[in-house]
Amino acid sequence: MESTTHDIDKVKPEEKQYSYLNLGPTHPATHGIFQNVLKMDGEIIVEAEPTIGYIHRAFEKLSERRPYNQITPITDRLNYCSAPINNIGWHMTVEKLLKVEIPKRVQYMRVIIMELARITDHLICNAVIGVDTGALTGFVYMFQQRELVYEIYEEICGARLTTNIGRIGGFERDFSQKAWDKIDKFMKEFPKVLQEFENLLKRNRIFMDRTINVGGIKADRALNYSFTGPNLRAAGVDYDVRVAKPYSSYEDFEFAIPVGLNGDVYDRFMVRQEEMWQSLNIIRQAIAKMPEGPFHAEVPEFYLPPKEEVYNNMEALIYQFKIVMGETEVPKGEVYHCVEGGNGELGFYLISDGGRTPFRLHYRRPCFIFYQAYPEMIKGSMLSDAILTMSSMNVIAGELDA
Amino acid sequence: MADSQEERLVSIIKEKFEDQVLLVEQLYDFLTITLKKDRIIEIIEFLYNNEETKFQFLTTLAAIHYPYTTEARTVMGQASDIVVDTPAPEGKIALMYQLHNMYTNQRVRLKIYLPESNPVVPTLTNVFAAANWMERETYDFYGVIFEGHPNLKRILNVEDMIIFPMRKEYPLEDQTREDKRDEMFGR
Amino acid sequence: MGGLKMENVITSGPKVTLGEKPEGIEGAGFFATSLEKVVGMARKNSIWPLPFATSCCGIEFMATMGAHYDLARFGSERLSFSPRQADLLMVMGTIAKKMGPVLRQVYEQMAEPRWVLSVGACASSGGIFDTYSVLQGIDRIIPVDVYVPGCPPRPEQIIDGVMKIQRLVETESLRRRDSPEYKAMLNKYGIE
């Protein structure tokens, strides 16, 4: 019996039989839980239908219930690989609403913390790109370096991953000498290890063959999909919130914005690598130019007064009570503030009604916005390329679903 | 310099769509323009294509529910005098678009107010591909219907949910849970 | 990282007990003990986990598997992502109501004997997310053996949880999975 499908070129598209593969929510290669139903023609992907929401925790509704300083732990869980950036972004939003002036020292300290967080976020993403091409060694080495940064966070705020770092107005205590020593130790040891990791993959024949011209997106499509962050910079557009709308004294530092050419996986890997080097550069400048001054601004409605004053001073006692019970009030207003998170522009749109909790808080989550482009990016590529594209986009499930 | 940029933008919009502009405010550092809902997509397309205002990046879009109470009216600010009793006195669901002009680094926020009982507005997916999921999320949370959307169904919540949870009348907690006692949490 | 010189290698140190010898009769070349104890000892030192990592606790699990807090020392070298080949289901992270049926299906696909470790506050009781979309604890849908509290728990706590699972594995009776009490417990959850 003759088979009619022997000559592949003569088969008309209507007669083709496609198979459906469920790249389901629990899959080792999808780092995070989201589902993709792929319509496949053999090994080539024809269409993809994503389903998200498997970790929807109702952050926006939850924020309407909590007082302003209790929302910080919720922002931690957005992009949990670089939690300090989310925390500090939220604090800056509230400070913008209150129109508070932040001392220079606090701004420089915040810059150091945010750049360390950015380094850890990019470390995970690049290590995972390595794992998906089969290079598992880099992953283990990079997690060892993350432990060093966890020690720095622990010294400053007590927690490793979901940090709740800083307060509205600054920090709860100045960096101790031990914290400075740990930061210095990290700055001495990390560049060598990062160079070693880069040498494993940067000019590696197998890695380059797997990643060049895979999962690319052109700059105009990326802009139409509202990409931001390393994914957009890999496509060729040099948009970085730290330069476009500087916050927390980023204008005092000199750093370059790495930009790619094709927007493919290799460009995203290299952009993130280069951003890590630039972050190290910024941290070095911040440590060298660190000014003296107070480690917090004067925001008595939100910043807990020191204990000696609470026990001796009537006003401090009242503020302490109001802050802990969450009864402080803020002016009415509508404010939007954005910071450069690990994945792009992380925005907080806050409407305050003058009461103890926000009236509306909307998070502009970069992962949610650029993951829409995923079906378009993998159309026509093979299954293993689709896996690589997903891990190179650095989709964090907490930020995707909120 | 920045002032004249914003004034120039307002005058460009008013030149073509004078009757659609209800209110122009400078909230903190953001120019916020409240418009009527009839020709909003046309206005955004105009801002996209016009050579002087190339707003070709959609930062975000979100909805806000203002129920018909005095507290919510004070939150609305100056817009409450203009929109609360138009067309009927009822709660409003506002829709906020934030656009970004990357050429001149300018941002603008456009707000429209929809009636709570029938929040219908045309879709923005023909102009910005990014609006696809943003509109689905807004539909999921508030029930705003976007006409012409290719795939308007729930995105974050379970498919068979019948309420729109972010509206103010619905509670945060799952009322059927029995392991947490509300009186211990002050509710 | 120069060459390894033999005089720098430590060849003796304080004695560490790697494992307790079960009670039994021993002689020259043989050791007799009950089957349960041998099976328990073998099982507890080679538990293959299925990391069901959904959110932030998953990153702490990755740190636990890393070089610093090595979980592979306890026999969990091979992570299995297929439920058919796994012994221990480690649920790490928030489980939303949308994810509940998926978790249930994964649990039902595991073969006996199977254990469940619930890592983190969200998996144990819903955590800080007392909302309409989050399942308030995975013990609403599957039976759990050990709970590890924390948000996220430190790697040492996760290892402590695994060690408690090891105690359960070691001391479990071979007939437990066929007993009527166990079947009644599974019926309570609606699992056949």
Short mmCIF file of N, CA and C in Angstrom, two decimals, chain A residues 53-190:
data_model
loop_
_atom_site.label_atom_id
_atom_site.label_comp_id
_atom_site.label_asym_id
_atom_site.label_seq_id
_atom_site.Cartn_x
_atom_site.Cartn_y
_atom_site.Cartn_z
N GLY A 53 -1.01 32.02 35.13
CA GLY A 53 -1.94 32.19 36.24
C GLY A 53 -1.87 31.06 37.23
N TYR A 54 -0.89 30.16 37.07
CA TYR A 54 -0.81 29.04 38.00
C TYR A 54 -0.22 29.43 39.33
N ILE A 55 0.24 30.68 39.47
CA ILE A 55 0.72 31.10 40.77
C ILE A 55 0.18 32.49 41.05
N HIS A 56 -1.07 32.72 40.65
CA HIS A 56 -1.67 34.03 40.85
C HIS A 56 -2.00 34.21 42.32
N ARG A 57 -1.37 35.18 42.95
CA ARG A 57 -1.55 35.34 44.39
C ARG A 57 -2.28 36.63 44.73
N ALA A 58 -2.82 37.31 43.73
CA ALA A 58 -3.65 38.49 43.98
C ALA A 58 -2.88 39.58 44.72
N PHE A 59 -1.71 39.94 44.21
CA PHE A 59 -0.92 40.99 44.87
C PHE A 59 -1.66 42.31 44.88
N GLU A 60 -2.33 42.64 43.75
CA GLU A 60 -2.89 43.98 43.69
C GLU A 60 -4.04 44.13 44.66
N LYS A 61 -4.83 43.07 44.81
CA LYS A 61 -5.93 43.14 45.78
C LYS A 61 -5.37 43.12 47.20
N LEU A 62 -4.30 42.35 47.40
CA LEU A 62 -3.71 42.25 48.73
C LEU A 62 -3.12 43.59 49.15
N SER A 63 -2.59 44.36 48.18
CA SER A 63 -1.98 45.63 48.54
C SER A 63 -3.02 46.64 48.99
N GLU A 64 -4.29 46.44 48.60
CA GLU A 64 -5.29 47.40 49.03
C GLU A 64 -5.67 47.18 50.48
N ARG A 65 -5.21 46.09 51.05
CA ARG A 65 -5.57 45.76 52.42
C ARG A 65 -4.48 46.14 53.40
N ARG A 66 -3.25 46.26 52.92
CA ARG A 66 -2.13 46.41 53.84
C ARG A 66 -1.63 47.84 53.92
N PRO A 67 -1.21 48.30 55.10
CA PRO A 67 -0.60 49.63 55.21
C PRO A 67 0.71 49.69 54.43
N TYR A 68 1.17 50.90 54.21
CA TYR A 68 2.26 51.12 53.25
C TYR A 68 3.53 50.37 53.59
N ASN A 69 3.90 50.33 54.88
CA ASN A 69 5.16 49.64 55.14
C ASN A 69 4.98 48.13 55.20
N GLN A 70 3.75 47.64 55.18
CA GLN A 70 3.58 46.19 55.14
C GLN A 70 3.48 45.67 53.72
N ILE A 71 3.53 46.59 52.74
CA ILE A 71 3.45 46.13 51.36
C ILE A 71 4.83 45.71 50.88
N THR A 72 5.90 46.14 51.57
CA THR A 72 7.24 45.79 51.12
C THR A 72 7.47 44.28 51.02
N PRO A 73 7.02 43.47 52.00
CA PRO A 73 7.23 42.02 51.82
C PRO A 73 6.51 41.47 50.61
N ILE A 74 5.41 42.12 50.19
CA ILE A 74 4.72 41.63 49.00
C ILE A 74 5.55 41.95 47.76
N THR A 75 6.15 43.12 47.71
CA THR A 75 6.96 43.46 46.54
C THR A 75 8.17 42.55 46.42
N ASP A 76 8.67 42.06 47.56
CA ASP A 76 9.74 41.05 47.55
C ASP A 76 9.45 39.90 46.62
N ARG A 77 8.17 39.46 46.65
CA ARG A 77 7.82 38.22 45.97
C ARG A 77 7.46 38.44 44.52
N LEU A 78 7.69 39.64 44.00
CA LEU A 78 7.45 39.84 42.57
C LEU A 78 8.56 39.18 41.77
N ASN A 79 9.72 39.81 41.71
CA ASN A 79 10.85 39.16 41.04
C ASN A 79 11.78 38.73 42.14
N TYR A 80 11.54 37.50 42.65
CA TYR A 80 12.23 37.13 43.89
C TYR A 80 13.71 36.87 43.72
N CYS A 81 14.21 36.88 42.48
CA CYS A 81 15.66 36.70 42.35
C CYS A 81 16.41 37.98 42.66
N SER A 82 15.74 39.12 42.53
CA SER A 82 16.40 40.39 42.85
C SER A 82 15.43 41.19 43.68
N ALA A 83 15.13 40.68 44.87
CA ALA A 83 14.10 41.30 45.71
C ALA A 83 14.44 42.71 46.16
N PRO A 84 15.72 43.04 46.47
CA PRO A 84 15.96 44.41 46.94
C PRO A 84 15.54 45.49 45.96
N ILE A 85 15.64 45.22 44.64
CA ILE A 85 15.27 46.26 43.69
C ILE A 85 13.78 46.58 43.83
N ASN A 86 12.97 45.53 43.99
CA ASN A 86 11.53 45.78 44.13
C ASN A 86 11.23 46.58 45.40
N ASN A 87 11.92 46.18 46.50
CA ASN A 87 11.66 46.88 47.76
C ASN A 87 11.99 48.35 47.66
N ILE A 88 13.19 48.63 47.12
CA ILE A 88 13.63 50.02 47.08
C ILE A 88 12.77 50.80 46.10
N GLY A 89 12.33 50.16 45.01
CA GLY A 89 11.43 50.84 44.09
C GLY A 89 10.14 51.26 44.78
N TRP A 90 9.58 50.36 45.60
CA TRP A 90 8.35 50.68 46.32
C TRP A 90 8.58 51.81 47.31
N HIS A 91 9.70 51.75 48.03
CA HIS A 91 9.97 52.82 48.99
C HIS A 91 10.09 54.15 48.28
N MET A 92 10.73 54.15 47.11
CA MET A 92 10.87 55.42 46.39
C MET A 92 9.53 55.94 45.92
N THR A 93 8.61 55.02 45.59
CA THR A 93 7.28 55.47 45.18
C THR A 93 6.59 56.19 46.33
N VAL A 94 6.65 55.61 47.52
CA VAL A 94 5.99 56.24 48.66
C VAL A 94 6.69 57.55 49.01
N GLU A 95 8.02 57.57 48.86
CA GLU A 95 8.72 58.82 49.17
C GLU A 95 8.36 59.90 48.17
N LYS A 96 8.07 59.47 46.92
CA LYS A 96 7.66 60.45 45.93
C LYS A 96 6.30 61.01 46.31
N LEU A 97 5.41 60.13 46.80
CA LEU A 97 4.09 60.58 47.21
C LEU A 97 4.18 61.55 48.37
N LEU A 98 5.08 61.25 49.32
CA LEU A 98 5.21 62.10 50.49
C LEU A 98 6.08 63.31 50.24
N LYS A 99 6.72 63.36 49.08
CA LYS A 99 7.62 64.46 48.70
C LYS A 99 8.74 64.61 49.71
N VAL A 100 9.44 63.50 49.98
CA VAL A 100 10.51 63.50 50.97
C VAL A 100 11.84 63.55 50.26
N GLU A 101 12.78 64.30 50.81
CA GLU A 101 14.12 64.43 50.24
C GLU A 101 15.00 63.38 50.91
N ILE A 102 15.68 62.58 50.10
CA ILE A 102 16.47 61.47 50.66
C ILE A 102 17.94 61.88 50.71
N PRO A 103 18.63 61.66 51.82
CA PRO A 103 20.04 62.07 51.90
C PRO A 103 20.91 61.29 50.91
N LYS A 104 22.05 61.91 50.56
CA LYS A 104 22.91 61.33 49.55
C LYS A 104 23.45 59.97 49.97
N ARG A 105 23.78 59.84 51.24
CA ARG A 105 24.38 58.59 51.68
C ARG A 105 23.41 57.44 51.49
N VAL A 106 22.13 57.71 51.79
CA VAL A 106 21.12 56.66 51.61
C VAL A 106 21.02 56.28 50.14
N GLN A 107 21.10 57.28 49.26
CA GLN A 107 20.97 56.98 47.83
C GLN A 107 22.13 56.11 47.36
N TYR A 108 23.34 56.40 47.84
CA TYR A 108 24.48 55.59 47.42
C TYR A 108 24.39 54.19 47.97
N MET A 109 23.93 54.08 49.23
CA MET A 109 23.77 52.74 49.80
C MET A 109 22.75 51.96 49.00
N ARG A 110 21.66 52.65 48.60
CA ARG A 110 20.63 51.96 47.82
C ARG A 110 21.19 51.51 46.48
N VAL A 111 22.06 52.34 45.88
CA VAL A 111 22.63 51.96 44.59
C VAL A 111 23.45 50.69 44.72
N ILE A 112 24.25 50.62 45.81
CA ILE A 112 25.08 49.42 46.00
C ILE A 112 24.18 48.18 46.12
N ILE A 113 23.12 48.29 46.92
CA ILE A 113 22.25 47.12 47.12
C ILE A 113 21.57 46.74 45.81
N MET A 114 21.09 47.75 45.07
CA MET A 114 20.36 47.42 43.85
C MET A 114 21.28 46.79 42.81
N GLU A 115 22.52 47.26 42.73
CA GLU A 115 23.41 46.66 41.74
C GLU A 115 23.81 45.25 42.14
N LEU A 116 23.97 45.00 43.44
CA LEU A 116 24.22 43.62 43.87
C LEU A 116 23.05 42.73 43.50
N ALA A 117 21.84 43.25 43.68
CA ALA A 117 20.66 42.44 43.34
C ALA A 117 20.61 42.18 41.84
N ARG A 118 20.99 43.18 41.05
CA ARG A 118 20.97 42.98 39.61
C ARG A 118 21.97 41.91 39.21
N ILE A 119 23.15 41.92 39.87
CA ILE A 119 24.14 40.89 39.56
C ILE A 119 23.59 39.51 39.87
N THR A 120 22.92 39.36 41.01
CA THR A 120 22.41 38.02 41.34
C THR A 120 21.34 37.59 40.35
N ASP A 121 20.48 38.52 39.94
CA ASP A 121 19.44 38.14 39.00
C ASP A 121 20.04 37.65 37.68
N HIS A 122 21.01 38.42 37.16
CA HIS A 122 21.61 38.02 35.89
C HIS A 122 22.42 36.74 36.03
N LEU A 123 22.99 36.50 37.24
CA LEU A 123 23.74 35.26 37.45
C LEU A 123 22.84 34.06 37.25
N ILE A 124 21.65 34.13 37.87
CA ILE A 124 20.75 32.98 37.73
C ILE A 124 20.37 32.80 36.27
N CYS A 125 20.03 33.91 35.60
CA CYS A 125 19.56 33.77 34.22
C CYS A 125 20.65 33.19 33.34
N ASN A 126 21.86 33.71 33.44
CA ASN A 126 22.92 33.19 32.57
C ASN A 126 23.28 31.76 32.91
N ALA A 127 23.30 31.44 34.21
CA ALA A 127 23.61 30.06 34.59
C ALA A 127 22.56 29.11 34.04
N VAL A 128 21.30 29.57 34.03
CA VAL A 128 20.23 28.69 33.55
C VAL A 128 20.29 28.55 32.03
N ILE A 129 20.72 29.61 31.33
CA ILE A 129 20.91 29.45 29.89
C ILE A 129 21.97 28.38 29.65
N GLY A 130 23.04 28.40 30.48
CA GLY A 130 24.06 27.37 30.37
C GLY A 130 23.49 25.99 30.61
N VAL A 131 22.66 25.86 31.65
CA VAL A 131 22.10 24.53 31.98
C VAL A 131 21.26 24.01 30.83
N ASP A 132 20.49 24.90 30.20
CA ASP A 132 19.62 24.42 29.14
C ASP A 132 20.37 24.03 27.89
N THR A 133 21.62 24.48 27.74
CA THR A 133 22.41 23.98 26.63
C THR A 133 23.25 22.80 27.07
N GLY A 134 23.16 22.41 28.33
CA GLY A 134 23.88 21.23 28.80
C GLY A 134 25.07 21.54 29.68
N ALA A 135 25.38 22.80 29.92
CA ALA A 135 26.56 23.15 30.72
C ALA A 135 26.15 23.34 32.16
N LEU A 136 26.22 22.24 32.95
CA LEU A 136 25.73 22.34 34.32
C LEU A 136 26.75 22.89 35.29
N THR A 137 28.03 22.91 34.91
CA THR A 137 29.05 23.35 35.87
C THR A 137 28.87 24.80 36.25
N GLY A 138 28.62 25.65 35.26
CA GLY A 138 28.50 27.07 35.53
C GLY A 138 27.45 27.37 36.58
N PHE A 139 26.36 26.57 36.54
CA PHE A 139 25.26 26.78 37.48
C PHE A 139 25.74 26.61 38.91
N VAL A 140 26.49 25.54 39.15
CA VAL A 140 26.91 25.27 40.52
C VAL A 140 27.90 26.35 40.98
N TYR A 141 28.79 26.78 40.08
CA TYR A 141 29.75 27.82 40.47
C TYR A 141 29.03 29.11 40.79
N MET A 142 28.02 29.45 39.98
CA MET A 142 27.36 30.73 40.17
C MET A 142 26.53 30.74 41.43
N PHE A 143 25.95 29.58 41.80
CA PHE A 143 25.21 29.57 43.04
C PHE A 143 26.11 29.75 44.25
N GLN A 144 27.35 29.32 44.12
CA GLN A 144 28.29 29.57 45.19
C GLN A 144 28.51 31.06 45.37
N GLN A 145 28.57 31.81 44.25
CA GLN A 145 28.76 33.25 44.36
C GLN A 145 27.53 33.92 44.93
N ARG A 146 26.37 33.37 44.62
CA ARG A 146 25.16 33.94 45.20
C ARG A 146 25.17 33.83 46.71
N GLU A 147 25.81 32.77 47.22
CA GLU A 147 25.88 32.63 48.68
C GLU A 147 26.61 33.82 49.29
N LEU A 148 27.65 34.31 48.59
CA LEU A 148 28.38 35.47 49.13
C LEU A 148 27.46 36.68 49.22
N VAL A 149 26.63 36.87 48.20
CA VAL A 149 25.72 38.02 48.23
C VAL A 149 24.65 37.81 49.30
N TYR A 150 24.20 36.56 49.46
CA TYR A 150 23.23 36.30 50.53
C TYR A 150 23.81 36.69 51.88
N GLU A 151 25.12 36.45 52.06
CA GLU A 151 25.72 36.82 53.35
C GLU A 151 25.70 38.33 53.54
N ILE A 152 25.90 39.06 52.45
CA ILE A 152 25.85 40.52 52.56
C ILE A 152 24.44 40.96 52.94
N TYR A 153 23.43 40.37 52.28
CA TYR A 153 22.06 40.76 52.62
C TYR A 153 21.76 40.44 54.08
N GLU A 154 22.23 39.26 54.51
CA GLU A 154 21.93 38.87 55.89
C GLU A 154 22.51 39.85 56.87
N GLU A 155 23.71 40.35 56.55
CA GLU A 155 24.35 41.29 57.45
C GLU A 155 23.56 42.60 57.51
N ILE A 156 22.93 42.97 56.40
CA ILE A 156 22.26 44.27 56.35
C ILE A 156 20.84 44.18 56.85
N CYS A 157 20.10 43.13 56.43
CA CYS A 157 18.69 43.15 56.80
C CYS A 157 18.23 41.88 57.47
N GLY A 158 19.06 40.82 57.52
CA GLY A 158 18.66 39.63 58.25
C GLY A 158 18.10 38.50 57.42
N ALA A 159 17.77 38.75 56.17
CA ALA A 159 17.15 37.68 55.38
C ALA A 159 18.00 37.42 54.15
N ARG A 160 17.83 36.21 53.59
CA ARG A 160 18.64 35.86 52.44
C ARG A 160 17.99 36.20 51.13
N LEU A 161 16.80 35.74 50.93
CA LEU A 161 16.20 35.84 49.59
C LEU A 161 15.15 36.93 49.51
N THR A 162 14.12 36.83 50.33
CA THR A 162 13.05 37.84 50.29
C THR A 162 13.37 38.84 51.39
N THR A 163 14.06 39.90 50.99
CA THR A 163 14.83 40.67 51.95
C THR A 163 14.05 41.71 52.76
N ASN A 164 13.01 42.35 52.21
CA ASN A 164 12.35 43.44 52.94
C ASN A 164 13.40 44.44 53.42
N ILE A 165 14.24 44.86 52.47
CA ILE A 165 15.43 45.63 52.85
C ILE A 165 15.09 47.10 52.91
N GLY A 166 15.65 47.81 53.88
CA GLY A 166 15.42 49.24 53.98
C GLY A 166 14.06 49.57 54.53
N ARG A 167 13.83 50.84 54.71
CA ARG A 167 12.55 51.34 55.21
C ARG A 167 12.17 52.53 54.34
N ILE A 168 10.93 52.99 54.52
CA ILE A 168 10.52 54.19 53.80
C ILE A 168 11.30 55.34 54.41
N GLY A 169 12.23 55.90 53.65
CA GLY A 169 13.06 56.96 54.19
C GLY A 169 14.52 56.58 54.26
N GLY A 170 14.86 55.28 54.10
CA GLY A 170 16.27 54.96 54.16
C GLY A 170 16.49 53.54 54.62
N PHE A 171 17.36 53.39 55.56
CA PHE A 171 17.67 52.07 56.11
C PHE A 171 17.48 52.09 57.61
N GLU A 172 17.28 50.89 58.18
CA GLU A 172 17.03 50.87 59.62
C GLU A 172 18.31 51.00 60.42
N ARG A 173 19.43 50.67 59.82
CA ARG A 173 20.71 50.90 60.50
C ARG A 173 21.76 51.09 59.42
N ASP A 174 22.84 51.74 59.81
CA ASP A 174 23.91 51.95 58.86
C ASP A 174 24.59 50.63 58.57
N PHE A 175 25.29 50.55 57.44
CA PHE A 175 26.03 49.31 57.13
C PHE A 175 27.11 49.14 58.19
N SER A 176 27.17 47.99 58.83
CA SER A 176 28.19 47.77 59.86
C SER A 176 29.53 47.52 59.17
N GLN A 177 30.58 47.52 59.98
CA GLN A 177 31.91 47.29 59.41
C GLN A 177 31.97 45.90 58.79
N LYS A 178 31.25 44.96 59.42
CA LYS A 178 31.25 43.60 58.88
C LYS A 178 30.62 43.57 57.49
N ALA A 179 29.56 44.36 57.30
CA ALA A 179 28.93 44.39 55.98
C ALA A 179 29.89 44.96 54.95
N TRP A 180 30.61 46.03 55.31
CA TRP A 180 31.58 46.58 54.36
C TRP A 180 32.67 45.57 54.04
N ASP A 181 33.10 44.81 55.07
CA ASP A 181 34.14 43.81 54.80
C ASP A 181 33.63 42.76 53.84
N LYS A 182 32.37 42.36 54.03
CA LYS A 182 31.83 41.33 53.14
C LYS A 182 31.70 41.85 51.72
N ILE A 183 31.29 43.12 51.60
CA ILE A 183 31.17 43.69 50.26
C ILE A 183 32.55 43.75 49.62
N ASP A 184 33.57 44.14 50.39
CA ASP A 184 34.91 44.20 49.82
C ASP A 184 35.38 42.82 49.40
N LYS A 185 35.07 41.84 50.22
CA LYS A 185 35.49 40.47 49.89
C LYS A 185 34.82 40.03 48.59
N PHE A 186 33.54 40.34 48.46
CA PHE A 186 32.83 39.97 47.23
C PHE A 186 33.46 40.66 46.02
N MET A 187 33.75 41.96 46.18
CA MET A 187 34.30 42.70 45.05
C MET A 187 35.67 42.19 44.65
N LYS A 188 36.41 41.61 45.63
CA LYS A 188 37.73 41.08 45.27
C LYS A 188 37.61 39.73 44.59
N GLU A 189 36.68 38.88 45.07
CA GLU A 189 36.67 37.49 44.58
C GLU A 189 35.80 37.30 43.36
N PHE A 190 34.73 38.08 43.25
CA PHE A 190 33.76 37.77 42.22
C PHE A 190 34.27 37.96 40.79
#
